Coordinates of N, CA and C and ligand atoms in Angstrom, one line a residue:
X1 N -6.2 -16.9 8.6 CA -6.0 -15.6 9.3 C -4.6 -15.1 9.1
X2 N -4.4 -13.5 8.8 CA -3.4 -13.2 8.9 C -2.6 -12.3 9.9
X3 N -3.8 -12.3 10.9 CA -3.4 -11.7 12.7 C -3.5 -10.7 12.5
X4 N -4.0 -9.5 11.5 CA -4.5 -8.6 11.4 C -6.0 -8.1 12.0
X5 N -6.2 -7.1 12.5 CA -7.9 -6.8 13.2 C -8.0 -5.6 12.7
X6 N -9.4 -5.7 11.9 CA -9.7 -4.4 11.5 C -11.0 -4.1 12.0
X7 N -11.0 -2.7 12.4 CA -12.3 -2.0 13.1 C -12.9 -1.7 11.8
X8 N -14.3 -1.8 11.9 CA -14.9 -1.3 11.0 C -16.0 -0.9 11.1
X9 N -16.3 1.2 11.0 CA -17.2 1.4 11.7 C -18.1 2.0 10.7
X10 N -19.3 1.4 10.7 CA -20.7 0.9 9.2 C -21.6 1.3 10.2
X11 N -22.4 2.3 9.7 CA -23.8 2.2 10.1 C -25.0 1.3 9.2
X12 N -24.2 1.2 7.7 CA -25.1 0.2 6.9 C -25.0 -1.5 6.7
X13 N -26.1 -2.0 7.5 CA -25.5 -3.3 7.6 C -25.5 -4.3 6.4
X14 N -25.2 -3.7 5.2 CA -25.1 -4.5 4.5 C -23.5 -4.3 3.5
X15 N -23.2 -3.1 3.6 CA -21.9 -2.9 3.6 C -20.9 -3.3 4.9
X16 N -21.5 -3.9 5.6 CA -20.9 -4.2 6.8 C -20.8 -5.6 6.7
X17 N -21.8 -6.1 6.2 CA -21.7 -7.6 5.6 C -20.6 -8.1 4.5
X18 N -20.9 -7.1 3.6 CA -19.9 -7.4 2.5 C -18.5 -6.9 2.7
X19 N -18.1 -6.0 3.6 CA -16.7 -6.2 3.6 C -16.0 -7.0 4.8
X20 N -16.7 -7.4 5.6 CA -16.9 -8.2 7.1 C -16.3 -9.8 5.9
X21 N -17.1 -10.0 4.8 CA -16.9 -11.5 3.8 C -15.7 -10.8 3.2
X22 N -15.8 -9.7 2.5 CA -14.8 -9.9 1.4 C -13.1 -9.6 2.3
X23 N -13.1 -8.9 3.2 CA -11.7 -9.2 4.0 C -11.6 -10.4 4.6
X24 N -12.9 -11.0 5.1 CA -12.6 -12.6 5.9 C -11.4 -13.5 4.9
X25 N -12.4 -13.3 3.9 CA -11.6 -14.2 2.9 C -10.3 -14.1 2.7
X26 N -10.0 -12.6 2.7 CA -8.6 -12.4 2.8 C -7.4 -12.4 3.9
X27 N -8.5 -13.0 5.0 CA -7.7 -13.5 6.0 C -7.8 -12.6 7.4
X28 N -8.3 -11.3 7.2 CA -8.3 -10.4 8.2 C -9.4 -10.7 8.9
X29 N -9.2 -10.5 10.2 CA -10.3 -10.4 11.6 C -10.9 -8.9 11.0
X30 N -12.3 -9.0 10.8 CA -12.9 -7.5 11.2 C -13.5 -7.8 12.3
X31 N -13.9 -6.8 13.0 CA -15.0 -5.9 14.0 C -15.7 -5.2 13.7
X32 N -17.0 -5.0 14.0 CA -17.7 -4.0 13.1 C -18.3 -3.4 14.6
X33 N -18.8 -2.3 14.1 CA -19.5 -0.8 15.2 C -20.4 -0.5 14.6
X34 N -21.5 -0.1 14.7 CA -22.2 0.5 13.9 C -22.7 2.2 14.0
X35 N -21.7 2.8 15.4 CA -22.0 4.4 15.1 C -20.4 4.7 15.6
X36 N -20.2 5.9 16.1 CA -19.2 6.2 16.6 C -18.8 6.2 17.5
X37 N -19.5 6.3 19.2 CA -19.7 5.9 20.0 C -18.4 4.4 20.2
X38 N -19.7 3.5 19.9 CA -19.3 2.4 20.0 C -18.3 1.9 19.6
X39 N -18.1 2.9 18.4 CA -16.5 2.3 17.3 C -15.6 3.0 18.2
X40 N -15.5 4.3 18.9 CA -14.6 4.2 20.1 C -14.0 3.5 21.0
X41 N -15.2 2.5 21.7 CA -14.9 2.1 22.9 C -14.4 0.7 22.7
X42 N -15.0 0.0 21.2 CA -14.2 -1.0 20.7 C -12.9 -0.5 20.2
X43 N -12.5 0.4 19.9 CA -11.3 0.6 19.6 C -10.3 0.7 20.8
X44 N -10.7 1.1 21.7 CA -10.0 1.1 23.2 C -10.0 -0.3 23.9
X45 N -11.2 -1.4 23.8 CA -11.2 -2.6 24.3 C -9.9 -3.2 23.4
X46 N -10.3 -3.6 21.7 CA -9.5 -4.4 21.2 C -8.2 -4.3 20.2
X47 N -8.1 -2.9 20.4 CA -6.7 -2.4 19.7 C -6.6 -2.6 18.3
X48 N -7.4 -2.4 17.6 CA -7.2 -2.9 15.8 C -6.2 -2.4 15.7
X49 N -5.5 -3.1 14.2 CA -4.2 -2.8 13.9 C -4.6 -1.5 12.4
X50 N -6.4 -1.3 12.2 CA -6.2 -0.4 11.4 C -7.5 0.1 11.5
X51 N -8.5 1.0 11.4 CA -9.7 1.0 11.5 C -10.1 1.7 10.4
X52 N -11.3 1.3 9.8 CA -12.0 1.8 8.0 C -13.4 2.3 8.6
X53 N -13.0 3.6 8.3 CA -14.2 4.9 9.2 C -15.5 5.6 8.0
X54 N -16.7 5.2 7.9 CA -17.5 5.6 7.1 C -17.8 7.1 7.9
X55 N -18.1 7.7 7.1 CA -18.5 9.3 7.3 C -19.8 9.5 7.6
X56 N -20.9 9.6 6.9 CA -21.9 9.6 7.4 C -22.8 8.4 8.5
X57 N -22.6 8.5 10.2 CA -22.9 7.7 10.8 C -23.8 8.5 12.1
X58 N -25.0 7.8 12.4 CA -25.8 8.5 13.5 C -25.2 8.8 14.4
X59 N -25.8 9.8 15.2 CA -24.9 10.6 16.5 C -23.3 11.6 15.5
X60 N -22.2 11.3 16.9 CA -21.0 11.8 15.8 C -20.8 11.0 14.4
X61 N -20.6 11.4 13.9 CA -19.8 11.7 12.4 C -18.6 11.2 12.6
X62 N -18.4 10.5 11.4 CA -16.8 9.6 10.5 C -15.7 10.7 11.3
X63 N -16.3 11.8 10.8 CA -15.3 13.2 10.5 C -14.7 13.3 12.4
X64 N -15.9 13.5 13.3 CA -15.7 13.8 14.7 C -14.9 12.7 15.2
X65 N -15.5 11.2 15.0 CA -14.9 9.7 15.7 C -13.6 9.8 15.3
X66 N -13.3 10.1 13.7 CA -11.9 10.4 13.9 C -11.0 11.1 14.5
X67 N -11.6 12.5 14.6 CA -10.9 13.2 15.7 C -10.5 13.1 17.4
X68 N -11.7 12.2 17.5 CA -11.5 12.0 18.9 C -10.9 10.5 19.1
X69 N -10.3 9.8 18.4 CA -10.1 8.8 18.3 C -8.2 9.4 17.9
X70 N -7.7 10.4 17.2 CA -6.9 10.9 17.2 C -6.5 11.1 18.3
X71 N -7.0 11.9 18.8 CA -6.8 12.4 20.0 C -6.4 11.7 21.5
X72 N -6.7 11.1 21.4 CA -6.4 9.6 22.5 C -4.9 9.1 21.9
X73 N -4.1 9.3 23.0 CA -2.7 8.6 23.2 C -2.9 7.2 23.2
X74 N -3.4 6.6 23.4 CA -3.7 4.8 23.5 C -4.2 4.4 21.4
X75 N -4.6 5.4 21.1 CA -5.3 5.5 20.0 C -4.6 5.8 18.5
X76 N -4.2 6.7 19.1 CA -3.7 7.9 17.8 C -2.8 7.2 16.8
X77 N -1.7 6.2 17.4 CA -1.3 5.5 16.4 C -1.8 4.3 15.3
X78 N -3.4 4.4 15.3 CA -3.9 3.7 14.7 C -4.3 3.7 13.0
X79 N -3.7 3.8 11.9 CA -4.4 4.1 10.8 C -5.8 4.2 10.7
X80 N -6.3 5.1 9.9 CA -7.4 5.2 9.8 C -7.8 5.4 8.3
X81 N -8.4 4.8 7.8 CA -8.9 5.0 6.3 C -10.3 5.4 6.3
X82 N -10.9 6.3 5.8 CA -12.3 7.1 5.4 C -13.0 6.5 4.8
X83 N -14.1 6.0 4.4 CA -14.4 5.7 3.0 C -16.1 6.5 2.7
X84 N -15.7 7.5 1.7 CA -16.3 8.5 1.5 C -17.5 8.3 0.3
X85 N -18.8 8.3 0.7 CA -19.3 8.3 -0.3 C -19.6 9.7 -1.6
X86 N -20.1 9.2 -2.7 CA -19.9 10.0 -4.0 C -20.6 11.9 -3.3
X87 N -21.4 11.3 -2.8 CA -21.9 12.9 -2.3 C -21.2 14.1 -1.1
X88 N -20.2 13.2 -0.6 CA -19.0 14.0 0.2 C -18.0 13.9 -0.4
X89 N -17.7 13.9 -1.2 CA -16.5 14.4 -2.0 C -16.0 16.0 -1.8
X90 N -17.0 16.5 -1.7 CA -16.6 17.7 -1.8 C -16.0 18.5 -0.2
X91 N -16.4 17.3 0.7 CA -15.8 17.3 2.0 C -14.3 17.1 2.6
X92 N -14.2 16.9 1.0 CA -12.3 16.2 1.4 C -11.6 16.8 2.3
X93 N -11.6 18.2 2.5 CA -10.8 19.5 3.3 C -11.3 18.8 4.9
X94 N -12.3 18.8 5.0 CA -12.4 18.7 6.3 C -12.5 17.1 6.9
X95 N -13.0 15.9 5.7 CA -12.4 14.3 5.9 C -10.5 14.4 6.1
X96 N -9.7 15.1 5.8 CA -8.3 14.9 5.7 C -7.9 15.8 6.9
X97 N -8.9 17.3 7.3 CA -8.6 17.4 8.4 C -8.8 16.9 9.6
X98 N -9.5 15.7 8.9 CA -10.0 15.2 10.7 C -8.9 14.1 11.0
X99 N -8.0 14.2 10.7 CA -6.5 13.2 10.4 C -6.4 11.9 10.6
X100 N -7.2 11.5 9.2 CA -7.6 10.4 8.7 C -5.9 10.2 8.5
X101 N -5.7 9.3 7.8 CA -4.1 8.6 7.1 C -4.4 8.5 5.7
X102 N -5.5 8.3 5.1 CA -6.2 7.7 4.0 C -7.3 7.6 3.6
X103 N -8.1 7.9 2.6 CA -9.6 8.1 2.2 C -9.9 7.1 0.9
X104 N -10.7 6.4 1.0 CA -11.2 6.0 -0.3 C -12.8 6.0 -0.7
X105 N -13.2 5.9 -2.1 CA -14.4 6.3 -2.2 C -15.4 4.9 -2.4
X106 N -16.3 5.1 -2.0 CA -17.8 4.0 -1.6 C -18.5 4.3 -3.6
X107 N -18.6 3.3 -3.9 CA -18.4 1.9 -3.1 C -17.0 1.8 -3.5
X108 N -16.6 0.7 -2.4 CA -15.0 0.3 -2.8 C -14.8 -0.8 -3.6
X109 N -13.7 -0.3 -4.2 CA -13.1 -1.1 -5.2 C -12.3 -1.9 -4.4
X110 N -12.3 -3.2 -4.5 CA -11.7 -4.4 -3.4 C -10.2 -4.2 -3.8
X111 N -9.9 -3.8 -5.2 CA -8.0 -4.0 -5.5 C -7.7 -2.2 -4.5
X112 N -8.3 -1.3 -5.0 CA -7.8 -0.5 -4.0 C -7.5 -0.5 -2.4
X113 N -8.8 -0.8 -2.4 CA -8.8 -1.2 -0.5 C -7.7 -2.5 -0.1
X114 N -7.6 -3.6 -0.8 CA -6.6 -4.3 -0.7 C -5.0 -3.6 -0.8
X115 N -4.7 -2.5 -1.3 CA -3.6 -2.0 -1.7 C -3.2 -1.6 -0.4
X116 N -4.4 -0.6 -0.1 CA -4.6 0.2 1.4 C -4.1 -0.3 2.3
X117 N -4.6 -1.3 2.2 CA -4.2 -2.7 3.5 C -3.0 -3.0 3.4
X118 N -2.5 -3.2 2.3 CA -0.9 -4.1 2.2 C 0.0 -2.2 2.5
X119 N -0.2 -1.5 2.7 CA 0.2 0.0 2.7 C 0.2 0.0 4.0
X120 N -1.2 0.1 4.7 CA -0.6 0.4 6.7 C -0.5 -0.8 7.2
X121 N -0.9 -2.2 7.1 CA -0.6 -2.8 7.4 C 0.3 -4.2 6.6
X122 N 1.4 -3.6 6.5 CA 2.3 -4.8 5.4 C 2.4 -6.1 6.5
X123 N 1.6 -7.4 5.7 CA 1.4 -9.0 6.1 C 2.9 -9.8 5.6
X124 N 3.9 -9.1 5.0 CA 4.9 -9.4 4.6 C 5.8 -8.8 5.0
X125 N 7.2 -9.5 5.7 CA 8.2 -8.0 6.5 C 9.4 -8.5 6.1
X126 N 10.1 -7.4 5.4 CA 11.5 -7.5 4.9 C 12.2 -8.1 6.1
X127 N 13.4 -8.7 5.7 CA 14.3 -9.1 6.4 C 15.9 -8.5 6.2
X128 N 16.4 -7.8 7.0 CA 17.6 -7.0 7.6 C 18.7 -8.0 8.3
X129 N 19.5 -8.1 7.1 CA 20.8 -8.7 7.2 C 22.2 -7.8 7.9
Ligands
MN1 MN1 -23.3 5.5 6.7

């Protein structure tokens, strides 16, 4: 473990599977949600240190959860990464206005999403002499 917790809100549970393994491996606690709702109120129970927000999810939308998840002072300083599939691309304007930090595209590429990760949440911290 590297004391990191990531929220991760999948309505597909098999992408939920696979990045639930492929970050374990790399040491991070995920949490998974499976609508928006839910990815709220775990986000308010357990405080992730970053949350990876799929767009298309029953009830509100990637796009809305982020916004209201923005929105919340307890909340707002939380990174948020998108992960947008090939058919909303064209949604970028309104995925970036919903004030995401960072978007990447489905399926993910594990060296990118790993970069993402060492980016909002750096596992390594300079030391100030
Ligand atoms: Mn989905």
């Amino acid at each position: 473990m590297n004391g990191k917790k990531i929220l991760y809100i999948e309505d597909n549970p098999q992408n939920m599977r696979l990045i639930k393994r492929l970050l374990g491996i790399e040491g991070y606690e995920v949490i998974g949600a499976a609508d928006g709702l839910k990815g709220i109120s775990m986000a308010l129970r357990e405080k992730p240190d970053l949350i990876l927000m799929d767009i298309h999810l029953p009830g509100i939308d990637g796009i809305e959860t982020t916004s209201r998840i923005k929105s919340m002072n307890e909340l707002s300083h939380i990174p948020i990464i998108a992960l947008t599939a090939a058919a909303m691309r064209g949604d970028k304007e309104r995925i970036v206005g919903s004030g995401c930090d960072d978007y990447l595209a489905k399926p993910v590429n594990k060296d990118e999403l790993m970069k993402k990760l060492q980016e909002y949440m750096p596992t390594t911290f300079a030391v100030t002499v």
